[in-house]
Amino acid sequence: MTNRLADTLSPYLRAHADNPVDWHPWGDEAFAEARRRDVPLLISIGYSTCHWCHVMARESFADEATAAQINADFVAVKIDREEHPDVDAAFMAAASAFTRSLGWPLTVFTTPAGRAFYAGTYFPPQARGGMPSFRDVLTAVSEAWTDRRGEVNESADAVADALRHAAAGDAGGMPDAPALQAAAATILQREDRVHGGFGGAPKFPMATTLRFLQHPVADGADAARRALDAMAASELRDQVDGGFFRYATQGDWTVPHYERMLIDNAQLIDVALAAGRDDVVRGIAGFLLGVLRRDQGGFAAAQDSESWIDGRRSEGGYYRADTATRASLAPPAVDGKVLTGWNGLAIGALARAGARLGEREWVDAAAAAAEHVLRVNRSSAGAIVRSSLDGVAASAVATAADIGLLADGLFSLALATGDANWATRALAVLDEPLAADPVLSAQGLAAAGDDSDGDLPSGPAARASAHLSAWLLGAGDEHRERAVALCAPLVGRALQHPLAYGTLLRVSAALAGPSRQVVAVTSRGGALADAAHAVDADVVAVVTPAQARAFADAGFALFEGKNATDGVAYDCRDFVCRLPTARPEDLASAR
């Protein structure tokens, strides 16, 4: 049979289109059908490069008997977490009431109103290792719904109440430098001084945490460098093309989980750039441009962990092959979704690295991705949406993180190109109204209250970072105020759990400390431009006099009065600039 997934704009959903399970995509239709039949919903969430999602699909969702049981007793919904991150977050938060082993595939059973009453992750086809079989789970859930409806509703009510309570933010002010240093010290206590990085197995790059540690207030740059050096020399990095895998299953960075995500690699560009590992930066940039870049200019979401080798699916076999053997193998598939916020991360990272290392191709690639996202990832009404595939926009609404990450990437692109239009477009993106997922809203389901970083910055932190960038460019003090307003309610949680709030702490550190902006006004480039790009500053701009005037005319006060003389640089602290200098040696590299 072919279910309803074949015409969706998600490669992950399309891969399940021929399952015997009567899948519905995320939408109101599934809830209406569950109410009509008075049966629970089985909500299955995953993504296209998730190994265990593939395994459960082969073992259970492709099995005729299992599918028949699902179709008889449930309304089945398949969700791509990358297409609907807010929906994933909502059900992940609900699932935490039932299991501590959260991850994907995520399996959630809900009432016809969408309230979760049982959840888990991967379930095997036969019971093993303390896990029940998936069909036994289906039977138990169906029997509970039929015979103990009252208990099921009580469980669902309790979860909903807990989520509403968790959504409430803290009341508090912004942290000072000592508080931020204490948070960094808490993180540093978790450092693995043998293998590098933080925590045990499985071990993730934790790029948002590393970027906070690299801020001068945090004073953790050495630990971040040790982590990066360890990862770069380990199995976590593909030594053939320089891209990093998702995570390592062992604490010594061995036995990686082999999918390669745009977000991990884009963020690690910034970590490597700050650590002075230009070789690592070049390797990752080569992976982004050589593997993930799409013909139309955007960047794909990820490359799969599995590939076909000798007629069989192999997890990691392609990446474990030597260079000569790999050349004869078909590479793993790429999930071609162009996700708005993820591309924002790539745009910003490539723009910053390209400007710093003199790689014009990287800056051009960032500009092409920006043009693609701003043109294609829009609804018929012109609003920015979450994603597109093959030049066709999907219907999922953009998240707060999408808006913040795209805007921040555009600000960096403006600095890398000297084109004020990118900064103006970034402000327009920041002004986009945020919309809740309409299906969650229609069912009265609460969005998740967890505003911590996951595999990318959280929505509040991403937007705060973009407003910080706008303020540093001189777009007005209201942007600083908006950044503070986004951070302040979460500061208490961030200081208590700093490993989970790297981006918010990094933004808070930038707001707490003195800012530095360096503007080199030169039409010739050369040593003055090189010296500017080498400094440690919050903003580095190398512009011609005409470009400086264009920034000032667009409302970016940092550039006011800086177009009169060609061949000078301005070193500014908290918007107070020293006398302009034509001597590159006058620009101290350190703050």
Coordinates of C-alpha atoms in Angstrom, one line a residue:
M1 CA 0.0 0.0 0.0
T2 CA 1.0 3.6 -0.3
N3 CA 0.0 5.8 2.6
R4 CA -0.3 9.6 2.8
L5 CA 3.4 10.4 3.0
A6 CA 4.5 10.1 -0.6
D7 CA 3.7 13.7 -1.5
T8 CA 5.2 15.3 1.6
L9 CA 8.3 17.5 1.4
S10 CA 10.3 15.4 3.9
P11 CA 12.7 12.7 2.7
Y12 CA 12.2 11.0 6.1
L13 CA 8.4 10.8 5.6
R14 CA 8.8 9.8 2.0
A15 CA 11.0 6.9 3.1
H16 CA 7.9 5.5 5.0
A17 CA 5.4 6.0 2.2
D18 CA 5.4 2.3 1.2
N19 CA 5.1 1.0 4.8
P20 CA 2.0 -1.1 5.4
V21 CA 1.3 1.3 8.3
D22 CA -1.5 3.7 7.4
W23 CA 0.6 6.8 8.3
H24 CA -0.8 10.3 8.6
P25 CA 1.5 13.3 8.4
W26 CA 1.4 15.8 11.2
G27 CA -1.9 17.6 10.9
D28 CA -5.5 18.1 12.1
E29 CA -6.8 15.2 10.0
A30 CA -5.1 12.6 12.2
F31 CA -6.7 14.1 15.4
A32 CA -10.1 14.2 13.7
E33 CA -9.8 10.5 12.7
A34 CA -8.7 9.5 16.2
R35 CA -11.8 11.2 17.7
R36 CA -14.1 9.6 15.1
R37 CA -12.7 6.1 15.8
D38 CA -12.2 6.8 19.6
V39 CA -8.7 5.3 19.5
P40 CA -5.3 6.7 20.7
L41 CA -2.7 8.2 18.4
L42 CA 0.6 6.5 17.9
I43 CA 3.0 9.4 17.2
S44 CA 6.4 8.3 15.8
I45 CA 9.1 11.0 15.5
G46 CA 12.5 10.6 13.8
Y47 CA 14.7 12.0 11.1
S48 CA 16.2 10.7 7.9
T49 CA 19.8 10.1 9.1
C50 CA 18.8 8.5 12.4
H51 CA 20.2 4.9 12.5
W52 CA 17.8 3.5 15.1
C53 CA 14.9 5.1 13.2
H54 CA 15.9 3.0 10.2
V55 CA 16.2 -0.1 12.3
M56 CA 12.7 0.3 13.9
A57 CA 11.3 1.0 10.4
R58 CA 12.7 -2.2 9.0
E59 CA 11.8 -4.4 12.0
S60 CA 8.4 -3.1 12.8
F61 CA 6.8 -0.5 10.5
A62 CA 7.6 -2.7 7.4
D63 CA 6.2 -5.8 9.1
E64 CA 2.7 -6.7 7.9
A65 CA 1.5 -8.1 11.2
T66 CA 2.7 -5.2 13.3
A67 CA 1.3 -2.7 10.8
A68 CA -2.1 -4.5 10.9
Q69 CA -2.1 -4.2 14.7
I70 CA -1.3 -0.5 14.5
N71 CA -3.9 0.2 11.9
A72 CA -6.6 -1.6 13.9
D73 CA -6.0 0.0 17.2
F74 CA -4.4 3.4 16.6
V75 CA -4.2 6.4 14.3
A76 CA -0.5 6.5 13.3
V77 CA 1.3 9.8 12.8
K78 CA 4.8 10.1 11.4
I79 CA 6.8 13.3 12.1
D80 CA 10.1 14.5 10.9
R81 CA 11.6 16.2 13.9
E82 CA 13.8 18.5 11.7
E83 CA 10.7 19.8 9.9
H84 CA 8.6 20.2 13.2
P85 CA 11.1 20.9 16.0
D86 CA 8.5 22.6 18.2
V87 CA 6.2 19.5 17.9
D88 CA 9.2 17.2 18.6
A89 CA 10.1 19.3 21.7
A90 CA 6.5 19.3 23.0
F91 CA 6.3 15.5 22.8
M92 CA 9.9 15.0 24.0
A93 CA 9.0 17.0 27.1
A94 CA 5.9 14.8 27.6
A95 CA 7.9 11.6 27.1
S96 CA 10.3 12.6 29.9
A97 CA 7.5 11.7 32.3
F98 CA 7.7 8.1 31.2
T99 CA 11.4 7.4 30.4
R100 CA 14.8 8.9 31.1
S101 CA 16.3 7.5 28.0
L102 CA 15.1 10.1 25.6
G103 CA 16.1 10.1 21.9
W104 CA 14.9 9.1 18.5
P105 CA 12.9 7.3 17.3
L106 CA 10.5 8.8 19.8
T107 CA 7.3 6.8 20.3
V108 CA 4.4 8.6 22.0
F109 CA 0.9 7.4 22.6
T110 CA -1.7 10.1 23.1
T111 CA -5.4 10.6 23.6
P112 CA -7.4 11.8 20.6
A113 CA -6.8 15.3 22.0
G114 CA -3.0 14.8 21.8
R115 CA -2.3 14.4 25.5
A116 CA 0.5 11.9 26.1
F117 CA -0.2 9.0 28.4
Y118 CA 2.7 6.7 27.5
A119 CA 6.0 7.0 25.6
G120 CA 9.3 5.4 24.8
T121 CA 12.0 5.4 22.2
Y122 CA 13.1 2.4 20.2
F123 CA 11.2 -0.8 20.9
P124 CA 12.5 -4.1 19.4
P125 CA 10.4 -6.6 17.6
Q126 CA 11.1 -9.2 20.3
A127 CA 11.6 -8.5 24.0
R128 CA 15.2 -8.2 25.0
G129 CA 17.5 -6.5 27.4
G130 CA 14.7 -5.5 29.7
M131 CA 12.8 -3.9 26.8
P132 CA 9.3 -5.2 25.9
S133 CA 8.6 -6.0 22.3
F134 CA 6.9 -3.3 20.2
R135 CA 3.8 -5.5 19.6
D136 CA 3.5 -6.2 23.4
V137 CA 3.6 -2.4 24.0
L138 CA 0.9 -1.9 21.4
T139 CA -1.3 -4.5 23.0
A140 CA -0.8 -3.1 26.5
V141 CA -1.5 0.4 25.4
S142 CA -4.6 -0.6 23.5
E143 CA -5.9 -2.6 26.5
A144 CA -5.3 0.3 28.9
W145 CA -7.2 2.6 26.6
T146 CA -10.1 0.2 26.3
D147 CA -10.3 -1.2 29.9
R148 CA -8.8 1.5 32.1
R149 CA -9.7 4.8 30.4
G150 CA -10.0 6.7 33.6
E151 CA -6.4 5.9 34.6
V152 CA -5.2 6.8 31.1
N153 CA -6.9 10.2 31.3
E154 CA -5.5 10.9 34.8
S155 CA -2.0 10.1 33.5
A156 CA -2.4 12.5 30.6
D157 CA -3.8 15.2 32.8
A158 CA -0.8 14.9 35.2
V159 CA 1.7 15.2 32.3
A160 CA -0.2 18.3 30.9
D161 CA -0.2 20.0 34.3
A162 CA 3.6 19.3 34.8
L163 CA 4.3 20.8 31.4
R164 CA 2.4 23.9 32.1
H165 CA 4.3 24.4 35.4
A166 CA 7.6 23.8 33.6
A167 CA 6.9 26.4 31.0
A168 CA 7.0 29.2 33.6
G169 CA 10.2 31.2 33.5
D170 CA 12.3 32.5 36.3
A171 CA 12.3 36.1 37.4
G172 CA 15.7 37.6 37.8
G173 CA 18.4 40.0 36.5
M174 CA 21.3 39.4 34.2
P175 CA 24.5 37.8 35.6
D176 CA 27.7 39.7 36.3
A177 CA 31.2 38.5 35.3
P178 CA 31.8 36.5 38.5
A179 CA 28.5 34.6 38.1
L180 CA 29.4 33.7 34.6
Q181 CA 32.9 32.7 35.6
A182 CA 31.4 30.4 38.3
A183 CA 29.1 28.8 35.6
A184 CA 32.2 28.2 33.4
A185 CA 34.0 26.7 36.4
T186 CA 31.1 24.3 36.9
I187 CA 31.5 23.1 33.3
L188 CA 35.2 22.8 33.6
Q189 CA 34.8 20.4 36.5
R190 CA 33.2 18.0 34.1
E191 CA 36.1 18.0 31.7
D192 CA 37.5 14.7 30.7
R193 CA 41.2 15.4 31.1
V194 CA 42.2 12.1 29.6
H195 CA 40.2 12.1 26.3
G196 CA 39.0 15.7 26.1
G197 CA 35.5 17.0 26.0
F198 CA 32.9 16.9 28.7
G199 CA 30.9 14.0 30.3
G200 CA 31.2 10.3 29.6
A201 CA 29.6 8.1 27.0
P202 CA 27.9 8.8 24.7
K203 CA 30.0 11.9 24.1
F204 CA 28.8 14.9 22.0
P205 CA 30.8 17.8 20.6
M206 CA 28.6 20.2 22.6
A207 CA 29.5 23.1 20.3
T208 CA 27.3 25.7 22.1
T209 CA 29.1 24.9 25.4
L210 CA 32.6 25.2 23.8
R211 CA 31.7 28.6 22.3
F212 CA 30.7 29.9 25.7
L213 CA 34.0 28.7 27.2
Q214 CA 35.9 30.5 24.4
H215 CA 34.4 33.8 25.5
P216 CA 37.0 35.9 27.5
V217 CA 34.7 36.2 30.5
A218 CA 34.5 32.4 30.8
D219 CA 38.2 31.8 30.6
G220 CA 37.8 28.3 29.3
A221 CA 39.5 28.6 25.9
D222 CA 42.2 26.0 26.8
A223 CA 39.6 23.4 27.7
A224 CA 37.7 24.1 24.5
R225 CA 40.9 23.8 22.5
R226 CA 41.7 20.4 24.2
A227 CA 38.2 19.2 23.3
L228 CA 38.5 20.3 19.7
D229 CA 42.0 18.8 19.3
A230 CA 40.8 15.5 20.7
M231 CA 37.8 15.4 18.4
A232 CA 39.7 16.4 15.4
A233 CA 42.3 13.6 15.9
S234 CA 39.6 10.9 16.7
E235 CA 37.2 8.7 14.8
L236 CA 34.6 11.4 15.3
R237 CA 36.1 13.3 12.4
D238 CA 36.1 11.8 8.9
Q239 CA 39.8 12.1 8.1
V240 CA 39.1 11.9 4.3
D241 CA 36.9 15.0 3.9
G242 CA 37.1 16.7 7.3
G243 CA 33.4 16.5 8.3
F244 CA 32.4 15.5 11.9
F245 CA 30.0 12.8 12.8
R246 CA 27.1 13.4 15.2
Y247 CA 28.6 11.9 18.4
A248 CA 30.8 9.1 19.7
T249 CA 29.3 6.1 21.6
Q250 CA 32.5 5.8 23.7
G251 CA 34.1 8.3 26.0
D252 CA 37.4 8.2 24.0
W253 CA 35.6 9.6 20.9
T254 CA 35.6 6.1 19.2
V255 CA 32.7 4.2 17.6
P256 CA 30.9 7.2 16.3
H257 CA 27.3 7.4 15.3
Y258 CA 27.9 8.1 11.7
E259 CA 25.3 10.6 10.5
R260 CA 26.8 14.0 9.7
M261 CA 24.6 17.0 10.5
L262 CA 24.8 20.5 9.1
I263 CA 24.3 22.1 12.5
D264 CA 27.2 20.3 14.3
N265 CA 29.6 21.0 11.5
A266 CA 28.6 24.7 11.1
Q267 CA 29.0 25.3 14.8
L268 CA 32.3 23.5 14.9
I269 CA 33.7 25.9 12.3
D270 CA 33.3 28.7 14.8
V271 CA 34.9 26.7 17.6
A272 CA 37.8 25.8 15.4
L273 CA 38.2 29.3 14.1
A274 CA 38.4 30.7 17.7
A275 CA 40.9 27.9 18.6
G276 CA 43.2 28.8 15.8
R277 CA 42.7 25.4 14.1
D278 CA 42.5 26.7 10.5
D279 CA 43.1 23.2 9.2
V280 CA 40.0 22.0 10.9
V281 CA 38.0 25.0 9.6
R282 CA 39.1 24.2 6.1
G283 CA 38.2 20.6 6.4
I284 CA 34.7 21.3 7.6
A285 CA 34.1 24.1 5.0
G286 CA 35.1 21.6 2.4
F287 CA 32.6 19.1 3.7
L288 CA 29.8 21.7 3.7
L289 CA 30.6 22.9 0.2
G290 CA 31.4 19.5 -1.3
V291 CA 28.7 17.3 0.2
L292 CA 25.9 19.3 1.7
R293 CA 25.6 22.3 -0.6
R294 CA 22.6 21.9 -3.0
D295 CA 22.6 23.0 -6.7
Q296 CA 20.2 25.9 -5.9
G297 CA 22.5 27.3 -3.2
G298 CA 21.1 26.1 0.1
F299 CA 22.7 23.6 2.4
A300 CA 21.1 20.1 3.1
A301 CA 20.3 19.0 6.6
A302 CA 22.5 16.0 6.9
Q303 CA 24.2 13.0 5.4
D304 CA 23.0 9.5 6.4
S305 CA 24.9 7.1 8.6
E306 CA 23.9 4.1 6.4
S307 CA 24.8 3.3 2.8
W308 CA 24.5 0.3 0.4
I309 CA 27.5 -1.9 0.2
D310 CA 27.4 -5.2 -1.6
G311 CA 23.6 -5.1 -1.7
R312 CA 23.2 -4.6 2.1
R313 CA 22.6 -1.6 4.3
S314 CA 25.8 -0.8 6.2
E315 CA 25.9 1.6 9.2
G316 CA 29.2 3.5 8.8
G317 CA 30.8 1.1 6.3
Y318 CA 31.4 3.9 3.8
Y319 CA 33.1 6.1 6.3
R320 CA 35.3 3.2 7.6
A321 CA 36.6 2.4 4.1
D322 CA 40.1 3.7 3.1
T323 CA 40.3 6.4 0.6
A324 CA 40.8 4.1 -2.4
T325 CA 38.0 1.8 -1.5
R326 CA 35.6 4.7 -0.7
A327 CA 36.1 6.1 -4.2
S328 CA 34.3 3.0 -5.6
L329 CA 31.4 3.1 -3.2
A330 CA 28.1 5.0 -3.5
P331 CA 28.1 7.6 -0.7
P332 CA 25.4 7.7 1.9
A333 CA 22.3 9.6 0.9
V334 CA 21.9 13.3 1.8
D335 CA 18.7 14.7 3.3
G336 CA 18.2 17.6 1.0
K337 CA 15.8 19.6 3.2
V338 CA 17.0 23.2 3.4
L339 CA 16.2 24.2 6.9
T340 CA 16.0 28.0 7.6
G341 CA 17.8 28.2 11.0
W342 CA 20.3 25.5 10.1
N343 CA 21.3 27.4 7.0
G344 CA 21.5 30.5 9.1
L345 CA 24.2 28.8 11.2
A346 CA 26.1 27.8 8.0
I347 CA 25.8 31.2 6.5
G348 CA 27.2 32.9 9.6
A349 CA 30.0 30.4 10.1
L350 CA 31.2 30.4 6.5
A351 CA 31.0 34.2 6.3
R352 CA 33.0 34.7 9.5
A353 CA 35.6 32.0 8.5
G354 CA 35.8 33.2 4.9
A355 CA 36.5 36.7 5.9
R356 CA 39.0 35.7 8.5
L357 CA 41.0 33.3 6.3
G358 CA 40.6 35.1 3.0
E359 CA 38.4 32.4 1.4
R360 CA 36.1 34.3 -0.9
E361 CA 34.5 31.1 -2.1
W362 CA 33.1 30.5 1.4
V363 CA 31.6 34.0 1.6
D364 CA 30.1 33.6 -1.9
A365 CA 28.6 30.2 -0.8
A366 CA 27.1 31.9 2.3
A367 CA 25.6 34.6 0.2
A368 CA 24.1 32.1 -2.3
A369 CA 22.6 30.1 0.6
A370 CA 21.1 33.4 2.1
E371 CA 19.6 34.3 -1.2
H372 CA 18.1 30.9 -1.6
V373 CA 16.6 30.8 1.9
L374 CA 15.2 34.3 1.8
R375 CA 13.6 33.6 -1.6
V376 CA 12.4 30.0 -1.3
N377 CA 11.6 29.4 2.3
R378 CA 8.5 31.5 2.4
S379 CA 4.8 30.9 2.5
S380 CA 2.4 32.1 -0.1
A381 CA 1.8 35.1 2.1
G382 CA 5.5 35.9 2.3
A383 CA 6.2 34.7 5.8
I384 CA 9.4 32.8 6.5
V385 CA 8.8 29.1 6.9
R386 CA 10.8 26.3 8.5
S387 CA 12.1 24.5 5.4
S388 CA 12.0 23.7 1.7
L389 CA 12.9 20.7 -0.5
D390 CA 14.0 21.0 -4.1
G391 CA 12.9 24.6 -4.3
V392 CA 9.5 24.0 -2.9
A393 CA 8.6 25.6 0.5
A394 CA 7.0 23.4 3.2
S395 CA 4.1 24.5 5.3
A396 CA 5.7 24.1 8.7
V397 CA 6.1 27.5 10.5
A398 CA 9.5 29.0 11.2
T399 CA 10.6 28.6 14.9
A400 CA 12.1 31.3 17.1
A401 CA 15.5 29.6 16.5
D402 CA 15.0 29.8 12.8
I403 CA 14.4 33.5 12.9
G404 CA 17.3 34.2 15.3
L405 CA 19.8 32.0 13.6
L406 CA 19.0 33.3 10.1
A407 CA 19.1 36.9 11.2
D408 CA 22.4 36.4 13.0
G409 CA 23.9 34.7 9.9
L410 CA 22.8 37.6 7.8
F411 CA 24.6 40.1 10.1
S412 CA 27.8 38.2 9.8
L413 CA 27.3 38.1 6.0
A414 CA 27.0 41.8 6.0
L415 CA 30.3 42.2 7.7
A416 CA 32.0 39.7 5.5
T417 CA 30.9 41.3 2.3
G418 CA 30.7 44.9 3.4
D419 CA 27.2 45.0 2.0
A420 CA 24.8 46.8 4.3
N421 CA 21.8 45.3 2.5
W422 CA 22.4 42.0 4.3
A423 CA 22.2 43.8 7.7
T424 CA 19.0 45.5 6.7
R425 CA 17.5 42.2 5.6
A426 CA 18.6 40.7 8.9
L427 CA 16.6 43.4 10.8
A428 CA 13.6 42.6 8.6
V429 CA 13.9 38.9 9.6
L430 CA 14.1 39.8 13.3
D431 CA 10.8 41.7 12.9
E432 CA 9.0 38.6 11.5
P433 CA 6.1 37.7 13.8
L434 CA 6.5 34.3 15.5
A435 CA 3.8 31.8 14.9
A436 CA 3.0 28.8 17.0
D437 CA 2.5 25.4 15.3
P438 CA -1.1 25.6 14.2
V439 CA -1.9 21.9 14.9
L440 CA -0.5 22.1 18.5
S441 CA -2.5 25.3 19.0
A442 CA -5.7 23.7 17.6
Q443 CA -5.4 20.8 20.0
G444 CA -4.7 23.1 22.9
L445 CA -1.3 21.5 23.5
A446 CA 1.3 23.4 25.3
A447 CA 4.7 24.1 23.7
A448 CA 7.7 22.6 25.5
G449 CA 8.9 24.7 28.5
D450 CA 12.6 23.6 27.9
D451 CA 14.6 26.6 26.6
S452 CA 18.0 24.9 26.9
D453 CA 20.3 24.3 24.0
G454 CA 20.0 20.9 22.3
D455 CA 22.0 20.2 19.1
L456 CA 21.7 23.9 18.3
P457 CA 20.9 27.2 20.2
S458 CA 17.5 27.5 21.8
G459 CA 14.9 29.9 20.4
P460 CA 15.3 32.6 23.0
A461 CA 19.1 32.3 22.9
A462 CA 19.3 32.5 19.1
R463 CA 17.0 35.5 19.0
A464 CA 19.0 37.2 21.8
S465 CA 22.2 36.6 19.9
A466 CA 20.8 38.2 16.8
H467 CA 19.6 41.3 18.8
L468 CA 23.0 41.5 20.4
S469 CA 24.6 41.5 16.9
A470 CA 22.2 44.3 15.8
W471 CA 23.1 46.4 18.9
L472 CA 26.8 45.9 18.3
L473 CA 26.4 47.2 14.8
G474 CA 24.7 50.3 16.2
A475 CA 21.1 49.5 15.3
G476 CA 19.9 51.0 18.6
D477 CA 19.8 50.3 22.3
E478 CA 16.3 48.7 21.9
H479 CA 18.1 45.6 20.5
R480 CA 20.2 45.3 23.6
E481 CA 17.1 45.6 25.7
R482 CA 15.4 42.9 23.7
A483 CA 18.4 40.6 24.1
V484 CA 18.3 41.2 27.9
A485 CA 14.5 40.6 28.0
L486 CA 15.0 37.2 26.2
C487 CA 17.9 36.1 28.5
A488 CA 16.8 37.3 31.9
P489 CA 14.0 34.9 32.6
L490 CA 16.3 31.9 31.9
V491 CA 19.5 33.1 33.6
G492 CA 18.7 31.2 36.9
R493 CA 18.3 27.9 35.1
A494 CA 21.4 28.6 33.0
L495 CA 23.6 29.3 36.0
Q496 CA 22.4 26.1 37.7
H497 CA 22.7 23.9 34.5
P498 CA 25.4 25.7 32.5
L499 CA 26.2 22.7 30.2
A500 CA 22.7 23.0 28.8
Y501 CA 22.7 26.8 28.2
G502 CA 25.9 27.5 26.4
T503 CA 24.5 30.0 23.9
L504 CA 22.5 32.0 26.4
L505 CA 25.5 32.2 28.7
R506 CA 27.7 33.3 25.8
V507 CA 25.2 36.1 25.0
S508 CA 25.0 37.0 28.6
A509 CA 28.8 37.2 28.8
A510 CA 28.9 39.6 25.8
L511 CA 26.2 41.7 27.5
A512 CA 28.1 41.8 30.8
G513 CA 31.5 42.7 29.5
P514 CA 32.9 45.6 27.6
S515 CA 32.3 45.4 23.8
R516 CA 35.0 45.9 21.2
Q517 CA 34.3 46.8 17.6
V518 CA 37.0 47.3 15.0
V519 CA 36.2 49.0 11.7
A520 CA 38.8 49.2 9.0
V521 CA 37.9 51.6 6.2
T522 CA 40.0 50.7 3.2
S523 CA 39.5 50.2 -0.5
R524 CA 42.8 48.4 -0.9
G525 CA 42.7 45.6 1.6
G526 CA 46.2 44.7 2.4
A527 CA 47.9 44.7 5.8
L528 CA 45.4 46.9 7.5
A529 CA 42.5 44.6 6.6
D530 CA 44.6 41.6 7.6
A531 CA 45.3 43.2 11.0
A532 CA 41.6 43.9 11.5
H533 CA 40.6 40.3 10.8
A534 CA 43.2 39.0 13.3
V535 CA 41.9 41.0 16.3
D536 CA 39.7 39.5 19.1
A537 CA 36.6 41.7 18.9
D538 CA 32.8 41.4 19.0
V539 CA 32.6 43.1 15.6
V540 CA 35.2 43.2 12.8
A541 CA 34.2 45.1 9.7
V542 CA 36.4 45.8 6.7
V543 CA 34.6 48.2 4.4
T544 CA 35.3 50.8 1.7
P545 CA 34.4 54.4 2.4
A546 CA 31.3 54.0 0.3
Q547 CA 30.2 50.9 2.2
A548 CA 30.8 52.6 5.5
R549 CA 28.5 55.4 4.3
A550 CA 25.9 52.8 3.2
F551 CA 25.9 51.2 6.7
A552 CA 25.5 54.6 8.3
D553 CA 22.7 55.6 6.0
A554 CA 20.9 52.3 6.8
G555 CA 20.8 53.2 10.5
F556 CA 23.9 51.4 11.8
A557 CA 25.5 54.0 14.0
L558 CA 28.8 52.2 14.4
F559 CA 29.7 53.4 10.9
E560 CA 28.7 57.0 11.3
G561 CA 31.5 59.5 10.4
K562 CA 33.8 56.7 9.2
N563 CA 33.7 57.3 5.5
A564 CA 35.8 60.4 5.2
T565 CA 39.3 58.8 5.1
D566 CA 40.4 55.8 3.1
G567 CA 43.0 53.6 4.7
V568 CA 42.4 53.9 8.4
A569 CA 41.0 51.7 11.2
Y570 CA 38.9 52.5 14.2
D571 CA 39.3 50.5 17.4
C572 CA 36.1 51.1 19.5
R573 CA 35.2 50.0 23.1
D574 CA 31.5 50.3 24.0
F575 CA 31.0 52.5 20.9
V576 CA 33.7 54.9 22.0
C577 CA 36.4 54.9 19.3
R578 CA 40.1 55.7 19.5
L579 CA 41.6 58.1 17.0
P580 CA 41.8 56.4 13.6
T581 CA 45.1 54.8 12.7
A582 CA 46.7 53.8 9.4
R583 CA 49.2 51.6 11.2
P584 CA 48.3 47.9 11.3
E585 CA 50.5 47.4 14.3
D586 CA 48.3 49.7 16.3
L587 CA 45.4 47.2 16.3
A588 CA 46.2 44.9 19.2
S589 CA 45.1 41.4 18.5
A590 CA 44.0 40.8 22.1
R591 CA 41.3 42.6 23.8

